Amino acid sequence: MNKKNLKIIVFTAYFLFIIFSFILNFNPGKEIGNNFLDFLLDMLKILPCAFILIGLFEVWVKRETVEKHFGDESGIRGYLWGILLAGTSVGGLYVSFPVAYSLYNKGAKLSIIFTYISASGICRIPMTIFEASFIGIKFTIIRFLVSLPLVIISSILLGNYLTKRNYEIAEGK
Amino acid sequence: MQYLFLITGALVLLSFWADRDKTVKALKITFKKFKKILPAFLAMLALVSIILFAVPDQVISHYLGSSNKFSGIILATFFGSITMMPGFIAFPLSGILLQKGVPYMVISAFTTTLMMVGVLTYPIEKEYFGHKVTLIRNGISLLIALIVALVIGIFFGEVL
């Protein structure tokens, strides 16, 4: 049995389980089904816009522009751009992956891509404001000052390591 | 969230006005990319739905609220890594935990892994970056979260 068939079987089993849970009034299954719907609706508020913006980015933004600001020659400013871009992003990591992939295909370098992904986890602006108001500004500042340099350093190390080994990001691998 | 719709809508209109063909091409790219990654998103949603059922907020709050610092950090790291929670739920929850006396370093381990380590987003990350890089990136993120927790602990006087 190949992998694709296995996936289809697992998905079918999952959805049958949900459907029968609703028919038979099986509460755990109903709860799981509701969780699925809740998150699906949440993501549908973000994903279509995110992918439309990715599409527009692909046709309008020139490769040279990305190379200049996020590529090998961008230097320290490339990381700053990556972090700023991450700060304005929405959703969660799952939105950053396709964005990172498009950036990479337009000539962004790996270390900046990884910085962008991690930074989009830890420094989205709306989320940070939320954090500071519930946990405290001191907490947020320490978290930023410690995590951002570590993110940049580890991204550079990982990027260099992968570049040396001729790694290439391949969609659908 | 409405801003996202407004900005996207405005940009599509602007793009359409500037170049019709390019816009159509962009939307085709959108559709193609979305279709390609959709199974991975559904896989993630299925995982999320099961995990949220198995590990609801009350369970997390119970375990983080009733353990000592160090087992607290380990549990927080574990829960933060395997669950997914939007910020508007995670931070108020953290606020409540703080009031219950949960140390800042435990909160830090929880929120940082929640934001950076994605077991549930694995199906998507893997599609773009492959197994190996996904594992390495998440491993590094886990390590960073622990270092952040430690430094937070030092600054809030919780370590010694």
Coordinates of N, CA, C and O in Angstrom, one line a residue, chain B residues 26-153:
Chain B
A26 N -1.9 35.7 -10.9 CA -1.7 35.7 -9.5 C -2.8 34.8 -8.8 O -2.4 34.0 -7.9
L27 N -4.0 35.0 -9.2 CA -5.1 34.2 -8.6 C -5.0 32.7 -8.9 O -5.3 31.9 -8.1
K28 N -4.5 32.5 -10.1 CA -4.2 31.1 -10.5 C -3.2 30.4 -9.6 O -3.3 29.3 -9.2
I29 N -2.1 31.2 -9.4 CA -1.0 30.7 -8.5 C -1.6 30.5 -7.1 O -1.4 29.4 -6.5
T30 N -2.4 31.4 -6.6 CA -3.1 31.3 -5.3 C -3.8 30.0 -5.2 O -3.6 29.2 -4.3
F31 N -4.6 29.7 -6.3 CA -5.5 28.5 -6.3 C -4.6 27.3 -6.3 O -4.8 26.3 -5.5
K32 N -3.6 27.3 -7.1 CA -2.7 26.1 -7.3 C -2.0 25.8 -6.0 O -2.0 24.6 -5.5
K33 N -1.4 26.8 -5.4 CA -0.7 26.6 -4.2 C -1.6 26.1 -3.0 O -1.2 25.3 -2.2
F34 N -2.7 26.7 -3.0 CA -3.7 26.4 -1.9 C -4.1 24.9 -2.0 O -4.2 24.2 -1.1
K35 N -4.4 24.5 -3.3 CA -4.9 23.2 -3.5 C -3.8 22.2 -3.1 O -4.1 21.1 -2.6
K36 N -2.6 22.5 -3.4 CA -1.5 21.6 -3.2 C -1.3 21.4 -1.7 O -0.9 20.3 -1.3
I37 N -1.5 22.4 -0.9 CA -1.1 22.3 0.5 C -2.4 21.9 1.4 O -2.3 21.5 2.5
L38 N -3.5 21.9 0.7 CA -4.8 21.7 1.4 C -4.8 20.3 2.2 O -5.2 20.3 3.4
P39 N -4.4 19.2 1.6 CA -4.4 18.0 2.4 C -3.6 18.1 3.7 O -4.0 17.6 4.8
A40 N -2.4 18.8 3.6 CA -1.6 19.0 4.8 C -2.3 19.8 5.9 O -2.3 19.5 7.1
F41 N -3.1 20.8 5.4 CA -3.9 21.6 6.4 C -5.0 20.8 7.0 O -5.2 20.9 8.2
L42 N -5.6 19.9 6.2 CA -6.7 19.1 6.8 C -6.1 18.1 7.8 O -6.6 17.9 8.8
A43 N -4.9 17.6 7.5 CA -4.2 16.7 8.4 C -3.9 17.4 9.7 O -4.2 16.9 10.8
M44 N -3.4 18.7 9.6 CA -3.2 19.5 10.8 C -4.5 19.7 11.6 O -4.5 19.5 12.8
L45 N -5.5 20.0 10.9 CA -6.8 20.3 11.6 C -7.3 19.0 12.3 O -7.8 19.1 13.4
A46 N -7.1 17.9 11.7 CA -7.6 16.6 12.3 C -6.8 16.4 13.6 O -7.3 16.0 14.6
L47 N -5.4 16.6 13.5 CA -4.6 16.4 14.7 C -5.0 17.4 15.8 O -5.1 17.1 16.9
V48 N -5.2 18.7 15.4 CA -5.6 19.7 16.3 C -6.9 19.3 17.0 O -7.0 19.4 18.3
S49 N -7.8 18.8 16.3 CA -9.1 18.5 16.9 C -9.0 17.4 17.9 O -9.7 17.4 18.9
I50 N -8.1 16.4 17.6 CA -8.0 15.3 18.6 C -7.2 15.8 19.8 O -7.6 15.5 20.9
I51 N -6.1 16.5 19.6 CA -5.3 17.0 20.7 C -6.1 17.9 21.6 O -6.0 17.8 22.9
L52 N -6.9 18.8 21.0 CA -7.6 19.8 21.9 C -8.7 19.0 22.7 O -9.0 19.4 23.8
F53 N -9.1 17.9 22.2 CA -10.1 17.1 22.9 C -9.3 16.4 24.1 O -9.8 16.3 25.2
A54 N -8.2 15.8 23.7 CA -7.4 15.0 24.7 C -6.8 15.9 25.8 O -6.7 15.5 27.0
V55 N -6.3 17.1 25.4 CA -5.7 18.0 26.3 C -6.4 19.4 26.4 O -5.9 20.3 25.8
P56 N -7.5 19.5 27.0 CA -8.2 20.8 27.1 C -7.5 21.8 28.0 O -6.6 21.4 28.8
D57 N -7.8 23.0 27.9 CA -7.2 24.1 28.7 C -7.2 23.8 30.2 O -6.2 24.0 30.8
Q58 N -8.3 23.2 30.6 CA -8.4 22.9 32.1 C -7.3 22.0 32.5 O -6.7 22.1 33.6
V59 N -7.0 21.0 31.7 CA -5.9 20.0 32.0 C -4.6 20.7 32.1 O -3.8 20.5 33.1
I60 N -4.3 21.5 31.1 CA -3.0 22.3 31.1 C -2.9 23.1 32.3 O -1.9 23.1 33.1
S61 N -4.0 23.9 32.6 CA -4.0 24.8 33.7 C -3.8 24.0 35.1 O -3.1 24.4 36.0
H62 N -4.5 22.8 35.1 CA -4.3 22.0 36.3 C -2.9 21.5 36.6 O -2.4 21.6 37.6
Y63 N -2.3 21.0 35.5 CA -0.9 20.4 35.7 C 0.1 21.5 35.9 O 1.0 21.4 36.7
L64 N 0.0 22.7 35.2 CA 1.0 23.7 35.4 C 0.8 24.4 36.8 O 1.7 24.9 37.3
G65 N -0.4 24.4 37.3 CA -0.7 25.0 38.5 C -0.3 24.2 39.7 O -0.3 24.7 40.9
S66 N -0.1 22.9 39.6 CA 0.1 22.1 40.7 C 1.4 21.3 40.7 O 1.4 20.1 41.0
S67 N 2.4 21.9 40.2 CA 3.7 21.2 40.2 C 4.8 22.1 40.6 O 4.6 23.4 40.6
N68 N 6.0 21.6 40.9 CA 7.0 22.5 41.3 C 7.7 23.1 40.1 O 7.4 22.7 38.9
K69 N 8.6 24.0 40.3 CA 9.2 24.8 39.2 C 9.7 23.9 38.0 O 9.4 24.2 36.9
F70 N 10.5 22.9 38.4 CA 11.2 22.3 37.3 C 10.4 21.3 36.6 O 10.4 21.2 35.4
S71 N 9.6 20.5 37.3 CA 8.7 19.6 36.6 C 7.6 20.5 35.9 O 7.2 20.1 34.8
G72 N 7.4 21.7 36.4 CA 6.5 22.6 35.8 C 7.0 23.0 34.4 O 6.3 23.1 33.4
I73 N 8.3 23.3 34.4 CA 8.9 23.7 33.1 C 8.8 22.6 32.1 O 8.5 22.8 30.9
I74 N 9.1 21.4 32.5 CA 9.0 20.3 31.6 C 7.6 20.0 31.1 O 7.4 19.9 29.9
L75 N 6.7 20.1 32.0 CA 5.3 19.9 31.6 C 4.8 21.1 30.6 O 4.2 20.8 29.6
A76 N 5.3 22.3 31.0 CA 4.9 23.5 30.2 C 5.5 23.3 28.8 O 4.8 23.6 27.8
T77 N 6.7 22.9 28.7 CA 7.3 22.7 27.4 C 6.6 21.6 26.6 O 6.3 21.8 25.4
F78 N 6.2 20.6 27.3 CA 5.5 19.5 26.6 C 4.1 20.0 26.1 O 3.8 19.9 24.9
F79 N 3.3 20.6 27.0 CA 2.0 21.1 26.5 C 2.1 22.2 25.5 O 1.4 22.2 24.5
G80 N 3.1 23.1 25.6 CA 3.3 24.2 24.6 C 3.6 23.6 23.3 O 3.2 24.2 22.3
S81 N 4.4 22.5 23.3 CA 4.8 22.0 22.0 C 3.7 21.2 21.3 O 3.5 21.3 20.1
I82 N 2.9 20.5 22.1 CA 1.9 19.6 21.4 C 0.6 20.3 21.1 O -0.3 19.7 20.4
T83 N 0.3 21.5 21.7 CA -1.0 22.1 21.5 C -0.9 23.3 20.6 O 0.2 23.7 20.2
M84 N -2.0 23.8 20.3 CA -2.1 25.0 19.4 C -3.2 25.9 20.0 O -4.2 25.4 20.3
M85 N -2.8 27.1 20.2 CA -3.8 28.0 20.9 C -3.6 29.4 20.4 O -2.4 29.9 20.4
P86 N -4.6 30.1 20.0 CA -4.4 31.5 19.6 C -4.0 32.3 20.8 O -4.4 32.0 21.9
G87 N -3.3 33.4 20.6 CA -2.8 34.3 21.6 C -3.9 34.8 22.5 O -3.7 34.9 23.7
F88 N -5.1 35.1 21.9 CA -6.2 35.6 22.8 C -6.7 34.6 23.8 O -7.5 35.0 24.7
I89 N -6.3 33.3 23.7 CA -6.7 32.4 24.7 C -5.5 32.1 25.6 O -5.6 32.1 26.8
A90 N -4.3 32.0 24.9 CA -3.1 31.6 25.7 C -2.7 32.6 26.7 O -2.3 32.3 27.8
F91 N -2.7 33.9 26.4 CA -2.2 34.9 27.3 C -3.1 35.2 28.5 O -2.7 35.3 29.6
P92 N -4.5 35.3 28.3 CA -5.3 35.4 29.4 C -5.2 34.1 30.4 O -5.1 34.3 31.6
L93 N -5.0 33.0 29.7 CA -4.8 31.8 30.5 C -3.5 31.9 31.3 O -3.5 31.6 32.5
S94 N -2.5 32.4 30.7 CA -1.2 32.6 31.4 C -1.4 33.6 32.6 O -0.8 33.4 33.6
G95 N -2.2 34.6 32.3 CA -2.4 35.6 33.4 C -3.1 35.0 34.6 O -2.7 35.2 35.7
I96 N -4.1 34.1 34.3 CA -4.7 33.4 35.4 C -3.8 32.5 36.2 O -3.7 32.4 37.4
L97 N -2.9 31.8 35.4 CA -1.9 30.9 36.0 C -1.0 31.7 36.9 O -0.6 31.2 38.0
L98 N -0.6 32.9 36.4 CA 0.3 33.7 37.3 C -0.3 34.0 38.6 O 0.3 34.0 39.6
Q99 N -1.6 34.4 38.5 CA -2.3 34.8 39.7 C -2.4 33.6 40.7 O -2.4 33.8 41.9
K100 N -2.4 32.4 40.1 CA -2.5 31.2 40.9 C -1.1 30.9 41.5 O -1.0 29.9 42.3
G101 N -0.1 31.6 41.1 CA 1.2 31.4 41.7 C 2.2 30.6 40.9 O 3.2 30.2 41.3
V102 N 1.8 30.4 39.6 CA 2.7 29.6 38.7 C 3.9 30.6 38.4 O 3.7 31.7 38.0
P103 N 5.1 30.0 38.5 CA 6.3 30.9 38.2 C 6.3 31.4 36.8 O 5.8 30.8 35.9
Y104 N 7.0 32.6 36.6 CA 7.1 33.2 35.3 C 7.9 32.3 34.4 O 7.6 32.2 33.2
M105 N 8.8 31.6 34.9 CA 9.6 30.7 34.0 C 8.8 29.6 33.4 O 9.0 29.2 32.3
V106 N 7.8 29.1 34.2 CA 6.9 28.1 33.6 C 6.0 28.6 32.5 O 5.9 28.1 31.5
I107 N 5.5 29.8 32.8 CA 4.7 30.5 31.8 C 5.5 30.8 30.5 O 5.0 30.5 29.4
S108 N 6.7 31.2 30.7 CA 7.6 31.5 29.6 C 7.8 30.2 28.7 O 7.7 30.2 27.5
A109 N 8.1 29.1 29.4 CA 8.3 27.8 28.7 C 7.1 27.5 27.9 O 7.1 27.0 26.8
F110 N 5.9 27.7 28.5 CA 4.7 27.3 27.9 C 4.4 28.2 26.7 O 4.2 27.7 25.5
T111 N 4.4 29.6 26.8 CA 4.1 30.4 25.7 C 5.1 30.4 24.6 O 4.8 30.4 23.4
T112 N 6.4 30.3 25.0 CA 7.4 30.3 23.9 C 7.3 29.0 23.0 O 7.4 29.1 21.8
T113 N 7.2 27.9 23.7 CA 7.0 26.6 22.9 C 5.7 26.7 22.1 O 5.7 26.2 20.9
L114 N 4.7 27.2 22.7 CA 3.4 27.4 22.0 C 3.6 28.1 20.7 O 3.0 27.8 19.6
M115 N 4.4 29.2 20.7 CA 4.6 30.0 19.6 C 5.6 29.5 18.6 O 5.5 29.7 17.4
M116 N 6.6 28.8 19.1 CA 7.7 28.4 18.1 C 7.8 26.9 17.8 O 8.3 26.6 16.7
V117 N 7.3 26.1 18.7 CA 7.5 24.6 18.4 C 6.1 24.1 17.9 O 5.1 24.3 18.6
G118 N 6.1 23.5 16.8 CA 4.8 23.0 16.3 C 4.8 21.6 15.9 O 5.3 21.2 14.9
V119 N 4.3 20.8 16.9 CA 4.1 19.4 16.6 C 2.9 19.2 15.6 O 2.9 18.5 14.7
L120 N 1.9 20.0 15.9 CA 0.7 19.9 15.1 C 0.9 20.5 13.7 O 0.2 20.1 12.8
T121 N 1.8 21.5 13.5 CA 2.0 22.1 12.2 C 3.0 21.2 11.4 O 3.3 21.6 10.3
Y122 N 3.5 20.1 12.0 CA 4.4 19.3 11.3 C 4.0 18.9 9.9 O 4.8 19.0 9.0
P123 N 2.7 18.5 9.7 CA 2.4 18.1 8.3 C 2.6 19.2 7.3 O 3.0 18.9 6.2
I124 N 2.4 20.4 7.7 CA 2.6 21.5 6.8 C 4.0 21.9 6.6 O 4.5 22.0 5.5
E125 N 4.7 22.0 7.7 CA 6.2 22.4 7.6 C 6.9 21.3 6.8 O 7.8 21.7 6.0
K126 N 6.6 20.1 7.0 CA 7.3 19.0 6.3 C 7.1 19.1 4.8 O 8.0 18.8 4.0
E127 N 5.8 19.5 4.4 CA 5.6 19.6 3.0 C 6.5 20.6 2.3 O 6.9 20.5 1.1
Y128 N 6.8 21.7 3.0 CA 7.7 22.7 2.4 C 9.2 22.5 2.7 O 10.0 22.7 1.8
F129 N 9.5 22.0 3.8 CA 10.9 22.0 4.2 C 11.5 20.6 4.3 O 12.7 20.4 4.5
G130 N 10.7 19.5 4.3 CA 11.2 18.2 4.4 C 11.3 17.8 5.9 O 11.3 18.7 6.8
H131 N 11.3 16.5 6.2 CA 11.3 16.0 7.6 C 12.5 16.5 8.4 O 12.3 17.0 9.5
K132 N 13.7 16.4 7.8 CA 14.9 16.6 8.6 C 14.9 18.1 9.1 O 15.1 18.3 10.3
V133 N 14.8 19.0 8.1 CA 14.9 20.4 8.5 C 13.8 20.8 9.5 O 14.0 21.5 10.5
T134 N 12.6 20.2 9.3 CA 11.5 20.5 10.3 C 11.9 20.0 11.7 O 11.6 20.7 12.6
L135 N 12.4 18.8 11.8 CA 12.8 18.3 13.1 C 13.9 19.2 13.7 O 13.8 19.6 14.9
I136 N 14.9 19.6 12.9 CA 16.0 20.4 13.4 C 15.5 21.8 13.9 O 15.8 22.2 15.0
R137 N 14.6 22.4 13.0 CA 14.1 23.7 13.4 C 13.3 23.7 14.7 O 13.4 24.5 15.6
N138 N 12.5 22.6 14.8 CA 11.7 22.5 16.1 C 12.6 22.2 17.3 O 12.3 22.7 18.4
G139 N 13.6 21.4 17.0 CA 14.5 21.1 18.1 C 15.2 22.4 18.6 O 15.3 22.6 19.8
I140 N 15.7 23.2 17.7 CA 16.4 24.4 18.0 C 15.4 25.3 18.8 O 15.7 25.9 19.8
S141 N 14.2 25.4 18.3 CA 13.2 26.2 18.9 C 12.9 25.8 20.4 O 12.7 26.6 21.3
L142 N 12.9 24.5 20.6 CA 12.7 24.0 21.9 C 13.8 24.4 22.9 O 13.5 24.9 24.0
L143 N 15.0 24.3 22.3 CA 16.2 24.7 23.1 C 16.1 26.2 23.4 O 16.4 26.6 24.6
I144 N 15.8 27.0 22.4 CA 15.7 28.5 22.7 C 14.6 28.7 23.8 O 14.8 29.5 24.7
A145 N 13.5 28.0 23.7 CA 12.4 28.2 24.7 C 12.9 27.9 26.1 O 12.6 28.6 27.0
L146 N 13.7 26.9 26.2 CA 14.3 26.5 27.5 C 15.3 27.6 28.0 O 15.2 28.0 29.2
I147 N 16.1 28.1 27.1 CA 17.0 29.1 27.5 C 16.3 30.4 28.0 O 16.6 31.0 29.0
V148 N 15.3 30.8 27.2 CA 14.5 31.9 27.5 C 13.8 31.7 28.9 O 13.9 32.6 29.8
A149 N 13.3 30.5 29.2 CA 12.7 30.3 30.5 C 13.7 30.4 31.6 O 13.4 31.0 32.6
L150 N 14.9 29.9 31.4 CA 15.9 30.0 32.4 C 16.3 31.5 32.7 O 16.3 31.9 33.8
V151 N 16.5 32.3 31.6 CA 16.8 33.7 31.8 C 15.6 34.5 32.5 O 15.9 35.3 33.4
I152 N 14.4 34.1 32.1 CA 13.3 34.7 32.7 C 13.3 34.4 34.2 O 13.1 35.3 35.1
G153 N 13.6 33.1 34.5 CA 13.7 32.7 35.9 C 14.7 33.5 36.7 O 14.5 33.9 37.8

